[in-house]
Amino acid sequence: MFEIFTQGFSFLNLLSILAFFTTVGLFFCGIPICRQIWKRKDTKEISGAPFLMGVVGGCCWMTYGWLKNDGTVKWVTGCQVILYTTYTIFYWCMTKKKLWITLKVLGVIGICTSLVLGVHFFGMKIFHPLGIVCLTLNIADFAAPLGGIRVVIRRWATSTLPLPLCIANFLVSTEWFLYGLLKNDFYLIFPNGVGSLLAFIQLLLFIVLPRKPGQRAPIVRLWLWIRGVKVEETKEIVAELGECDEKKMNRAQRWSQKIKMNVSTVAENWRM
């Protein structure tokens, strides 16, 4: 990965450096969760599954990089295993009910040990099965933010989607997609290509939908700005209807109110 300092500049080496720093930077997303646990002095209502899956995913890709002798993959996933292992140990120390998390940790240790032993004893015979496992884990990881898409559609706003994470996923998946193309590695190309597409779709939602209910979407604001129309932000529909009225209304009635409000707003804009 660091051949750029010894063998001269190349696009592949530069891309390797960028992929290393952006991906490892993404792995630090566990720190805010740990801070939240530290403030609570307990892990109640906070799942340790992301940390455990981070260890498993990192170990899978690390053994894959070991088989391919890919230095970039080994360095990045080595950092991932170290960081997520640290998060897991912290989670275990802070939780009060240690039996269930201990069983999970032992299960993860068993999986990682099996991966290392499998690579050691069977070598390239497990290359394709291991590649499929890594591919599946990557796609599941990139698609995770889409889990809240139902809330986004229901609220017709992107306030529940993490914009920084979506941007980071797009950058990381695109970099690894290009890296896979240069290395002609299908197991890097396919999952990161899908991840880049999913992240791009998530970013489009931030353009075509408002950040909060009742606001205008950025693309609508841009259109109004191009036309030179100055219109104040509409208040949230919930505030206009009143909390009591909203509770009494069913979903169809709420959507009807939203449609009426949008039609009246557009009519006002055209009159202006």
GROMACS .gro file of N, CA, C and O in nm, residues 4 7-8 26 48 54 89 114 144 152-153 159 169 179 213-214 217 227 236 264 268:
model
   84
    4ILE      N    1   0.394   0.398  -0.277
    4ILE     CA    2   0.404   0.532  -0.336
    4ILE      C    3   0.526   0.607  -0.284
    4ILE      O    4   0.580   0.695  -0.350
    7GLN      N    5   0.833   0.331  -0.458
    7GLN     CA    6   0.836   0.294  -0.600
    7GLN      C    7   0.781   0.403  -0.690
    7GLN      O    8   0.758   0.381  -0.808
    8GLY      N    9   0.755   0.520  -0.635
    8GLY     CA   10   0.706   0.629  -0.717
    8GLY      C   11   0.555   0.637  -0.720
    8GLY      O   12   0.484   0.551  -0.668
   26LEU      N   13  -1.384   0.587   0.881
   26LEU     CA   14  -1.521   0.541   0.898
   26LEU      C   15  -1.534   0.447   1.018
   26LEU      O   16  -1.637   0.443   1.084
   48GLY      N   17  -2.471  -0.430   2.114
   48GLY     CA   18  -2.329  -0.452   2.085
   48GLY      C   19  -2.307  -0.523   1.953
   48GLY      O   20  -2.192  -0.549   1.915
   54GLY      N   21  -1.849  -0.596   1.329
   54GLY     CA   22  -1.729  -0.530   1.278
   54GLY      C   23  -1.607  -0.618   1.292
   54GLY      O   24  -1.521  -0.622   1.203
   89ILE      N   25  -1.457  -0.487   2.376
   89ILE     CA   26  -1.406  -0.502   2.513
   89ILE      C   27  -1.466  -0.395   2.604
   89ILE      O   28  -1.508  -0.421   2.717
  114SER      N   29  -1.190  -2.007   1.332
  114SER     CA   30  -1.217  -2.100   1.222
  114SER      C   31  -1.169  -2.043   1.089
  114SER      O   32  -1.115  -2.116   1.004
  144ALA      N   33  -2.731  -0.089   0.533
  144ALA     CA   34  -2.785  -0.070   0.668
  144ALA      C   35  -2.861   0.062   0.685
  144ALA      O   36  -2.970   0.063   0.744
  152VAL      N   37  -3.857   0.747   0.656
  152VAL     CA   38  -3.834   0.859   0.565
  152VAL      C   39  -3.956   0.880   0.475
  152VAL      O   40  -4.003   0.993   0.456
  153ILE      N   41  -4.010   0.771   0.420
  153ILE     CA   42  -4.127   0.782   0.333
  153ILE      C   43  -4.249   0.828   0.412
  153ILE      O   44  -4.329   0.910   0.365
  159SER      N   45  -3.481   1.348   0.799
  159SER     CA   46  -3.422   1.377   0.931
  159SER      C   47  -3.372   1.251   1.001
  159SER      O   48  -3.285   1.259   1.088
  169ASN      N   49  -2.005   0.649   0.335
  169ASN     CA   50  -2.027   0.521   0.265
  169ASN      C   51  -2.009   0.535   0.115
  169ASN      O   52  -1.954   0.447   0.049
  179TYR      N   53  -1.070   0.062  -0.685
  179TYR     CA   54  -0.955  -0.021  -0.649
  179TYR      C   55  -0.975  -0.164  -0.701
  179TYR      O   56  -0.882  -0.225  -0.755
  213PRO      N   57  -4.011   1.767   0.814
  213PRO     CA   58  -4.147   1.780   0.760
  213PRO      C   59  -4.192   1.925   0.756
  213PRO      O   60  -4.169   2.001   0.850
  214GLY      N   61  -4.257   1.964   0.646
  214GLY     CA   62  -4.307   2.099   0.633
  214GLY      C   63  -4.211   2.193   0.563
  214GLY      O   64  -4.253   2.299   0.517
  217ALA      N   65  -3.787   2.089  -0.013
  217ALA     CA   66  -3.670   2.010  -0.052
  217ALA      C   67  -3.566   2.101  -0.115
  217ALA      O   68  -3.599   2.204  -0.175
  227ARG      N   69  -3.583   3.104  -1.022
  227ARG     CA   70  -3.692   3.188  -1.069
  227ARG      C   71  -3.697   3.322  -0.996
  227ARG      O   72  -3.775   3.409  -1.031
  236GLU      N   73  -4.409   2.352   1.005
  236GLU     CA   74  -4.434   2.209   1.002
  236GLU      C   75  -4.584   2.184   1.005
  236GLU      O   76  -4.660   2.251   1.075
  264SER      N   77  -5.153   2.440  -0.252
  264SER     CA   78  -5.174   2.584  -0.226
  264SER      C   79  -5.044   2.661  -0.231
  264SER      O   80  -5.039   2.775  -0.279
  268GLU      N   81  -4.954   2.970  -0.491
  268GLU     CA   82  -4.907   3.102  -0.447
  268GLU      C   83  -4.781   3.142  -0.519
  268GLU      O   84  -4.763   3.255  -0.560
   0.00000   0.00000   0.00000
